[in-house]
Short mmCIF file of C-alpha atoms and ligand atoms in Angstrom, two decimals:
data_model
loop_
_atom_site.label_atom_id
_atom_site.label_comp_id
_atom_site.label_asym_id
_atom_site.label_seq_id
_atom_site.Cartn_x
_atom_site.Cartn_y
_atom_site.Cartn_z
CA MET A 1 84.68 77.35 152.11
CA HIS A 2 84.41 80.02 150.30
CA ASN A 3 81.91 79.92 147.99
CA ARG A 4 82.40 80.04 144.18
CA LEU A 5 78.44 79.86 142.67
CA PRO A 6 78.29 84.17 141.99
CA LEU A 7 81.67 83.97 140.14
CA PHE A 8 80.80 81.17 138.07
CA LEU A 9 77.74 82.80 137.36
CA TRP A 10 79.24 85.69 136.25
CA PHE A 11 81.22 83.77 134.05
CA ILE A 12 78.51 82.32 132.56
CA PHE A 13 77.19 85.39 131.97
CA CYS A 14 80.31 87.30 130.33
CA SER A 15 80.57 84.16 127.93
CA LEU A 16 77.28 84.73 127.03
CA LEU A 17 77.50 88.32 126.47
CA ASN A 18 80.56 87.91 124.30
CA SER A 19 79.00 84.75 122.21
CA ASN A 20 76.13 87.16 121.03
CA LEU A 21 73.34 84.93 122.80
CA VAL A 22 72.21 88.00 124.64
CA PHE A 23 72.41 91.57 123.49
CA SER A 24 72.82 89.50 120.03
CA GLN A 25 73.56 91.54 116.91
CA LYS A 26 70.17 92.19 115.10
CA THR A 27 69.49 90.64 112.45
CA TYR A 28 68.14 91.61 109.22
CA GLN A 29 65.48 89.79 107.34
CA ASN A 30 65.48 92.88 104.25
CA PHE A 31 67.70 94.66 102.06
CA THR A 32 67.58 98.30 102.22
CA PRO A 33 69.94 99.63 99.59
CA GLY A 34 72.54 102.71 100.23
CA LYS A 35 71.87 102.01 104.31
CA ILE A 36 74.62 100.75 106.56
CA TRP A 37 75.20 97.56 106.19
CA LYS A 38 75.63 96.31 109.74
CA ASP A 39 77.91 92.23 109.93
CA ASN A 40 77.73 90.09 112.61
CA ASN A 41 80.36 92.54 114.93
CA GLY A 42 78.05 95.29 114.06
CA VAL A 43 80.31 97.22 112.05
CA HIS A 44 79.59 98.30 108.60
CA ILE A 45 80.56 95.42 105.93
CA ASN A 46 83.80 96.77 104.00
CA ALA A 47 83.71 94.36 100.87
CA HIS A 48 83.29 96.83 97.69
CA GLY A 49 83.60 96.57 93.85
CA GLY A 50 82.43 92.63 95.23
CA GLY A 51 81.32 89.81 94.03
CA ILE A 52 79.69 86.24 95.44
CA VAL A 53 80.54 82.62 95.45
CA TYR A 54 78.01 79.86 96.29
CA VAL A 55 79.59 77.04 97.86
CA GLN A 56 78.26 74.12 100.06
CA GLY A 57 75.19 75.84 101.57
CA LEU A 58 77.05 79.02 102.23
CA TYR A 59 78.00 82.40 100.12
CA TYR A 60 80.98 83.91 100.03
CA TRP A 61 81.29 88.04 99.37
CA PHE A 62 84.80 89.09 97.99
CA GLY A 63 85.24 92.69 97.82
CA GLU A 64 87.90 96.03 98.70
CA HIS A 65 88.41 96.36 101.89
CA LYS A 66 88.38 100.05 101.85
CA ILE A 67 89.82 102.15 104.67
CA GLU A 68 89.11 105.89 105.47
CA GLY A 69 89.32 109.07 103.49
CA GLU A 70 91.10 109.35 100.00
CA LYS A 71 93.77 106.80 100.89
CA GLY A 72 90.76 104.27 101.31
CA ASN A 73 90.48 104.22 97.32
CA THR A 74 94.19 102.27 97.31
CA ALA A 75 94.28 98.75 98.48
CA GLN A 76 96.02 99.41 102.15
CA VAL A 77 94.81 95.98 104.06
CA GLY A 78 94.05 93.52 100.87
CA VAL A 79 90.42 91.79 99.62
CA HIS A 80 88.11 91.25 102.99
CA CYS A 81 85.47 87.87 102.87
CA TYR A 82 82.62 87.22 104.77
CA SER A 83 80.42 84.12 104.79
CA SER A 84 76.24 84.19 105.12
CA LYS A 85 73.61 81.46 104.73
CA ASP A 86 70.57 83.95 103.99
CA LEU A 87 72.24 86.87 102.26
CA TYR A 88 70.91 89.25 104.80
CA ASN A 89 72.83 88.76 107.53
CA TRP A 90 76.80 88.12 106.54
CA LYS A 91 80.15 86.70 108.42
CA ASP A 92 83.09 88.47 109.22
CA GLU A 93 85.55 85.94 107.77
CA GLY A 94 88.55 88.31 107.95
CA ILE A 95 91.02 89.80 105.33
CA ALA A 96 91.34 86.17 102.45
CA LEU A 97 93.85 87.77 100.48
CA LYS A 98 96.80 90.27 102.19
CA VAL A 99 98.72 92.87 100.09
CA SER A 100 102.21 92.38 100.70
CA SER A 101 104.73 94.86 103.06
CA ASP A 102 106.97 94.26 100.56
CA LEU A 103 107.03 96.51 98.17
CA ARG A 104 108.86 95.53 94.92
CA ASN A 105 105.82 92.67 95.69
CA ASP A 106 103.51 93.23 92.54
CA ILE A 107 100.43 93.35 95.54
CA ALA A 108 102.69 95.65 97.29
CA LYS A 109 100.55 97.58 100.10
CA GLY A 110 99.58 100.95 98.05
CA CYS A 111 98.86 99.13 95.20
CA ILE A 112 95.75 99.76 93.52
CA LEU A 113 93.69 96.31 93.82
CA GLU A 114 89.94 96.06 92.72
CA ARG A 115 86.70 93.99 92.08
CA PRO A 116 88.03 91.11 93.24
CA LYS A 117 85.95 88.14 92.20
CA VAL A 118 86.32 84.57 93.63
CA ILE A 119 85.26 81.55 91.58
CA TYR A 120 85.84 77.38 92.34
CA ASN A 121 87.24 75.03 90.22
CA LYS A 122 85.62 72.14 90.89
CA LYS A 123 88.59 69.95 88.87
CA THR A 124 91.53 71.23 90.74
CA ARG A 125 89.67 71.78 93.83
CA LYS A 126 91.10 75.71 94.31
CA PHE A 127 89.07 78.84 94.48
CA VAL A 128 90.46 81.27 92.54
CA MET A 129 90.68 85.26 93.07
CA TRP A 130 91.07 87.13 89.93
CA PHE A 131 91.18 91.08 90.13
CA HIS A 132 92.15 93.94 88.53
CA LEU A 133 95.59 95.26 89.76
CA GLU A 134 97.32 98.47 89.06
CA LEU A 135 101.08 98.64 90.19
CA LEU A 136 102.33 100.78 93.10
CA GLY A 137 102.83 104.75 92.46
CA LYS A 138 101.67 103.62 88.94
CA GLY A 139 98.19 104.99 88.81
CA TYR A 140 96.28 103.44 87.08
CA GLU A 141 99.07 102.69 84.02
CA ALA A 142 99.34 99.04 84.53
CA ALA A 143 96.34 97.86 83.61
CA ARG A 144 96.73 94.01 84.98
CA ALA A 145 94.43 91.53 85.99
CA GLY A 146 96.31 89.57 88.72
CA VAL A 147 95.40 85.75 89.97
CA ALA A 148 95.29 84.21 93.74
CA THR A 149 94.16 80.81 94.87
CA ALA A 150 93.24 78.99 97.66
CA ASP A 151 91.98 75.58 99.17
CA LYS A 152 89.27 76.55 101.32
CA ALA A 153 86.60 79.61 99.98
CA THR A 154 87.78 82.32 103.30
CA GLY A 155 92.09 81.46 102.44
CA PRO A 156 94.56 82.86 102.63
CA TYR A 157 94.36 83.52 99.32
CA SER A 158 98.66 82.85 97.73
CA PHE A 159 99.01 85.64 94.98
CA ILE A 160 100.59 83.71 91.93
CA LYS A 161 101.04 86.48 88.85
CA SER A 162 99.42 89.54 87.21
CA TYR A 163 99.74 89.93 83.78
CA ARG A 164 98.19 91.86 81.00
CA PRO A 165 95.92 89.21 79.13
CA ASN A 166 96.51 87.23 75.25
CA ALA A 167 99.62 88.72 74.35
CA GLY A 168 100.13 88.47 70.51
CA LYS A 169 96.11 87.17 70.62
CA LEU A 170 93.83 88.26 67.59
CA PRO A 171 90.19 88.14 68.47
CA PHE A 172 87.81 85.63 67.79
CA TYR A 173 84.77 86.55 65.49
CA ALA A 174 82.15 84.02 65.93
CA ALA A 175 80.09 86.46 63.27
CA LEU A 176 80.84 89.20 61.67
CA THR A 177 79.06 92.77 62.43
CA PRO A 178 78.94 96.57 61.22
CA GLU A 179 79.90 97.04 65.09
CA ASN A 180 82.59 94.66 65.28
CA GLU A 181 84.27 94.39 61.75
CA LYS A 182 87.69 92.38 62.16
CA VAL A 183 90.59 94.43 63.82
CA ASN A 184 92.75 95.61 61.26
CA CYS A 185 96.49 96.18 62.80
CA ASP A 186 97.85 97.74 59.01
CA LYS A 187 95.58 99.87 59.08
CA PRO A 188 93.50 100.74 62.44
CA ALA A 189 89.90 101.70 61.54
CA ASN A 190 89.31 103.92 64.56
CA LYS A 191 90.55 104.92 68.24
CA SER A 192 89.89 101.30 70.25
CA ASP A 193 91.45 99.14 67.34
CA GLY A 194 94.37 101.61 67.60
CA PHE A 195 95.06 100.83 71.14
CA PHE A 196 94.56 97.30 71.09
CA CYS A 197 97.27 96.98 68.02
CA ARG A 198 99.43 99.01 69.81
CA ASP A 199 99.16 96.55 72.56
CA LEU A 200 98.65 93.40 71.23
CA PRO A 201 102.71 92.55 71.24
CA GLY A 202 102.68 93.14 74.76
CA GLY A 203 99.24 92.61 75.89
CA GLN A 204 95.97 93.68 76.41
CA MET A 205 94.49 95.81 79.24
CA ALA A 206 92.32 94.70 82.09
CA ARG A 207 91.25 97.05 84.39
CA ASP A 208 87.39 97.04 85.57
CA MET A 209 86.31 92.96 85.34
CA THR A 210 84.30 90.23 86.15
CA VAL A 211 84.64 86.56 85.80
CA PHE A 212 81.74 83.92 85.17
CA VAL A 213 81.31 79.93 85.05
CA ASP A 214 79.19 78.67 82.33
CA ASP A 215 77.10 75.32 83.15
CA ASN A 216 79.74 73.34 81.48
CA GLY A 217 82.57 74.75 83.66
CA LYS A 218 84.30 76.79 81.17
CA ALA A 219 85.44 80.15 82.90
CA TYR A 220 85.62 83.86 81.69
CA HIS A 221 87.36 86.99 82.06
CA VAL A 222 85.36 90.05 80.88
CA PHE A 223 87.38 93.25 81.18
CA SER A 224 87.79 96.93 80.25
CA SER A 225 90.28 97.00 77.62
CA GLU A 226 91.99 99.29 75.22
CA GLU A 227 92.12 102.29 77.66
CA ASN A 228 88.39 101.35 78.44
CA TYR A 229 87.30 101.98 75.06
CA THR A 230 86.01 98.02 74.85
CA LEU A 231 84.94 95.31 76.49
CA HIS A 232 86.76 91.89 76.51
CA LEU A 233 85.35 88.73 77.00
CA ALA A 234 88.53 85.73 77.61
CA GLU A 235 88.23 82.29 77.90
CA LEU A 236 90.27 81.08 80.46
CA THR A 237 92.25 77.86 80.90
CA PRO A 238 90.71 74.21 82.22
CA ASP A 239 92.57 75.19 85.63
CA TYR A 240 91.17 79.01 85.85
CA LEU A 241 94.84 80.65 86.20
CA GLY A 242 95.15 82.07 82.72
CA HIS A 243 94.50 83.20 79.65
CA THR A 244 93.99 80.52 76.35
CA GLY A 245 94.43 83.20 74.07
CA LYS A 246 90.53 83.00 72.53
CA PHE A 247 88.44 86.15 72.71
CA ILE A 248 86.08 88.96 72.00
CA ARG A 249 85.66 92.62 71.67
CA ILE A 250 82.19 93.71 73.06
CA TYR A 251 80.46 97.15 71.91
CA VAL A 252 83.89 98.40 70.43
CA GLY A 253 85.03 101.93 71.56
CA GLN A 254 81.49 102.29 73.63
CA GLN A 255 84.01 102.90 77.36
CA THR A 256 82.31 99.92 79.19
CA GLU A 257 82.82 99.48 82.83
CA ALA A 258 81.98 97.40 85.52
CA PRO A 259 80.41 94.06 83.87
CA ALA A 260 78.47 91.74 85.25
CA LEU A 261 77.60 88.63 83.83
CA PHE A 262 75.14 85.52 84.36
CA LYS A 263 72.69 83.07 82.18
CA LYS A 264 69.30 82.55 82.33
CA ASN A 265 67.47 80.03 80.24
CA GLY A 266 70.20 79.12 78.31
CA ILE A 267 70.29 83.20 77.31
CA TYR A 268 73.42 85.07 78.49
CA TYR A 269 73.08 88.43 79.78
CA MET A 270 75.81 91.46 81.28
CA VAL A 271 75.00 94.77 83.21
CA GLY A 272 77.63 97.37 82.76
CA SER A 273 77.99 101.08 83.18
CA GLY A 274 79.57 103.96 81.00
CA CYS A 275 83.00 105.38 81.99
CA THR A 276 83.22 107.72 84.74
CA GLY A 277 85.04 107.13 87.31
CA TRP A 278 83.54 106.87 90.79
CA ALA A 279 81.07 109.04 89.63
CA PRO A 280 77.41 107.17 88.51
CA ASN A 281 76.28 107.29 84.97
CA PRO A 282 73.38 105.21 83.34
CA ALA A 283 74.03 101.54 83.65
CA ARG A 284 73.54 98.95 80.45
CA TRP A 285 73.07 95.70 79.76
CA PHE A 286 73.55 93.17 76.90
CA LYS A 287 72.50 89.65 75.62
CA ALA A 288 73.65 87.08 73.92
CA LYS A 289 72.63 83.66 72.79
CA SER A 290 76.31 82.36 72.39
CA ILE A 291 79.05 83.63 75.21
CA PHE A 292 81.19 84.38 71.91
CA GLY A 293 78.40 86.17 70.93
CA PRO A 294 77.84 88.55 69.10
CA TRP A 295 76.22 90.46 72.42
CA GLU A 296 73.40 93.09 71.74
CA TYR A 297 73.58 96.35 73.19
CA MET A 298 70.01 96.71 74.95
CA GLY A 299 70.04 100.12 76.73
CA ASN A 300 69.37 100.90 80.19
CA PRO A 301 67.68 98.64 82.36
CA CYS A 302 67.01 100.94 84.88
CA VAL A 303 63.75 102.65 85.16
CA GLY A 304 62.01 104.98 87.37
CA PRO A 305 63.12 107.78 89.35
CA GLY A 306 67.30 107.97 89.49
CA SER A 307 67.87 105.39 86.67
CA GLU A 308 69.29 107.93 84.41
CA LYS A 309 72.32 107.43 87.37
CA THR A 310 71.55 103.62 88.31
CA PHE A 311 70.36 105.09 91.56
CA GLY A 312 73.45 106.71 92.24
CA GLY A 313 76.21 102.96 91.88
CA GLN A 314 77.68 101.24 89.70
CA SER A 315 77.58 97.79 88.90
CA THR A 316 79.40 94.68 90.34
CA HIS A 317 78.30 91.43 90.30
CA VAL A 318 74.76 89.66 88.93
CA LEU A 319 73.98 87.08 91.77
CA PRO A 320 71.10 84.10 91.69
CA ALA A 321 69.47 83.94 94.08
CA PRO A 322 68.79 81.29 96.70
CA GLY A 323 66.87 78.24 96.22
CA LYS A 324 64.62 80.45 93.24
CA LYS A 325 64.51 79.80 89.75
CA ASN A 326 65.35 82.53 87.10
CA ALA A 327 65.67 85.07 90.12
CA PHE A 328 69.09 87.41 90.01
CA ILE A 329 69.89 90.05 92.49
CA PHE A 330 71.97 93.41 90.48
CA MET A 331 74.38 94.06 93.09
CA ALA A 332 75.83 98.01 92.95
CA ASP A 333 78.71 100.16 94.60
CA LYS A 334 77.28 103.64 96.07
CA TRP A 335 81.03 104.67 96.07
CA GLU A 336 82.38 107.18 98.82
CA PRO A 337 85.76 108.27 97.12
CA LYS A 338 86.06 110.61 99.76
CA ASN A 339 85.44 108.73 102.54
CA ALA A 340 86.19 104.88 100.69
CA ILE A 341 84.91 103.11 103.63
CA ASP A 342 81.82 104.87 104.19
CA GLY A 343 80.89 103.04 100.30
CA ARG A 344 77.31 101.52 100.16
CA TYR A 345 75.91 98.15 98.65
CA LEU A 346 72.43 98.51 96.42
CA TRP A 347 71.10 95.31 95.80
CA LEU A 348 68.07 95.67 93.07
CA PRO A 349 66.09 92.20 92.40
CA ILE A 350 66.14 92.01 88.37
CA GLN A 351 63.30 91.51 86.79
CA PHE A 352 62.49 90.29 82.95
CA GLU A 353 59.18 91.79 81.01
CA GLU A 354 59.23 89.25 78.05
CA ASN A 355 62.95 88.55 77.57
CA LYS A 356 64.28 92.18 79.14
CA LEU A 357 65.81 92.99 82.00
CA LYS A 358 63.80 95.85 84.44
CA ILE A 359 65.99 97.20 87.48
CA GLU A 360 63.24 99.50 90.04
CA TRP A 361 64.52 101.28 93.17
CA SER A 362 63.00 99.30 96.04
CA ASP A 363 64.12 101.58 99.98
CA ARG A 364 63.35 98.04 101.39
CA TRP A 365 62.45 94.72 99.46
CA ASN A 366 63.58 90.78 100.51
CA LEU A 367 63.75 87.71 98.14
CA SER A 368 59.89 87.36 98.88
CA VAL A 369 59.87 89.37 95.70
CA PHE A 370 60.65 86.66 93.25
CA LYS A 371 57.94 83.53 92.64
C1 GAL B 401 85.15 103.14 87.69
C2 GAL B 401 85.50 102.14 88.32
C3 GAL B 401 86.30 101.27 89.13
C4 GAL B 401 87.54 102.57 89.86
C5 GAL B 401 87.26 103.83 89.82
C6 GAL B 401 88.76 104.69 89.66
O1 GAL B 401 84.67 103.42 86.86
O2 GAL B 401 84.38 100.54 88.08
O3 GAL B 401 86.40 100.20 89.53
O4 GAL B 401 88.74 101.64 88.79
O5 GAL B 401 86.62 103.67 88.22
O6 GAL B 401 88.16 106.14 88.94
#
């Protein structure tokens, strides 16, 4: 009889090769900001303008899937998801939210879909994804917030709606400060107030954004509004699928983009950027004792060479580090608008000095920097 053993051994060898047990993809033990960062398939991670949600021992990173060239600045594919146990090594989980081939759909292929962020709603047990949406062929004119949900972290996410938030609603004022006086739509006091009043009937513009869940389960949507002049921080409904109408305006008229929020010892912190498109500018940070403010402007958290341009990046998210108390990772994008897919990730540790934020460049680092 024919001997099938060599064939069988060859089959086993090929299976091992396929499953990455032989010649496996190298595992990372450090962060190397600005360098190519490969996933489990050896492909540079494609999750730009992203954010991370932690559920049951796994981190899920969601971001804009970009393609090559300038066309990659528009959404040709959707939102990409990766999972990780250790934050260094990421498994490709595929496209969590797909753009639609129906060109009349809000999230039609070729629209602009930016800065997707996912949060988990413990009550409804749904994963909720918010993003900045610009309708197909309309440049950055629509300035809408979009929302999608899924039963599983990795999706598939179903698109629900997109709109401009808080139509007909005036801001909430926890405290009035000279920088944040009541907006008077009979006589707008400045340019930004003018845009606010113009958009009052139809809803406020919503561009660069993040979402944040507080310890009590309440969620907030923070977005660049008023032609990017002023940031809004708006409460979401208990199901996280809409806005309650309660919101504040932050740093009126000062053009803050790329917001990322976190909380440490009961104090709220926010890092953001200025407004210069894909080109880097100085980062800025704020702090507040209450989520509804007042938010105090604290200047640039970055120090050392490159700090005046956020080391070439722009903030996207701040992630509490695993298993450590009061340790946070600053996540930024180094955009490549001419070849969008080549955008790089700058992750750096956040240091606290007497309750002041400090972000320094590091070529290579790992989680052991956190005490
Ligand atoms: C940036 C913004 C990005 C993208 C870009 C387009 O300022 O942070 O998310 O919208 O502008 O030029």
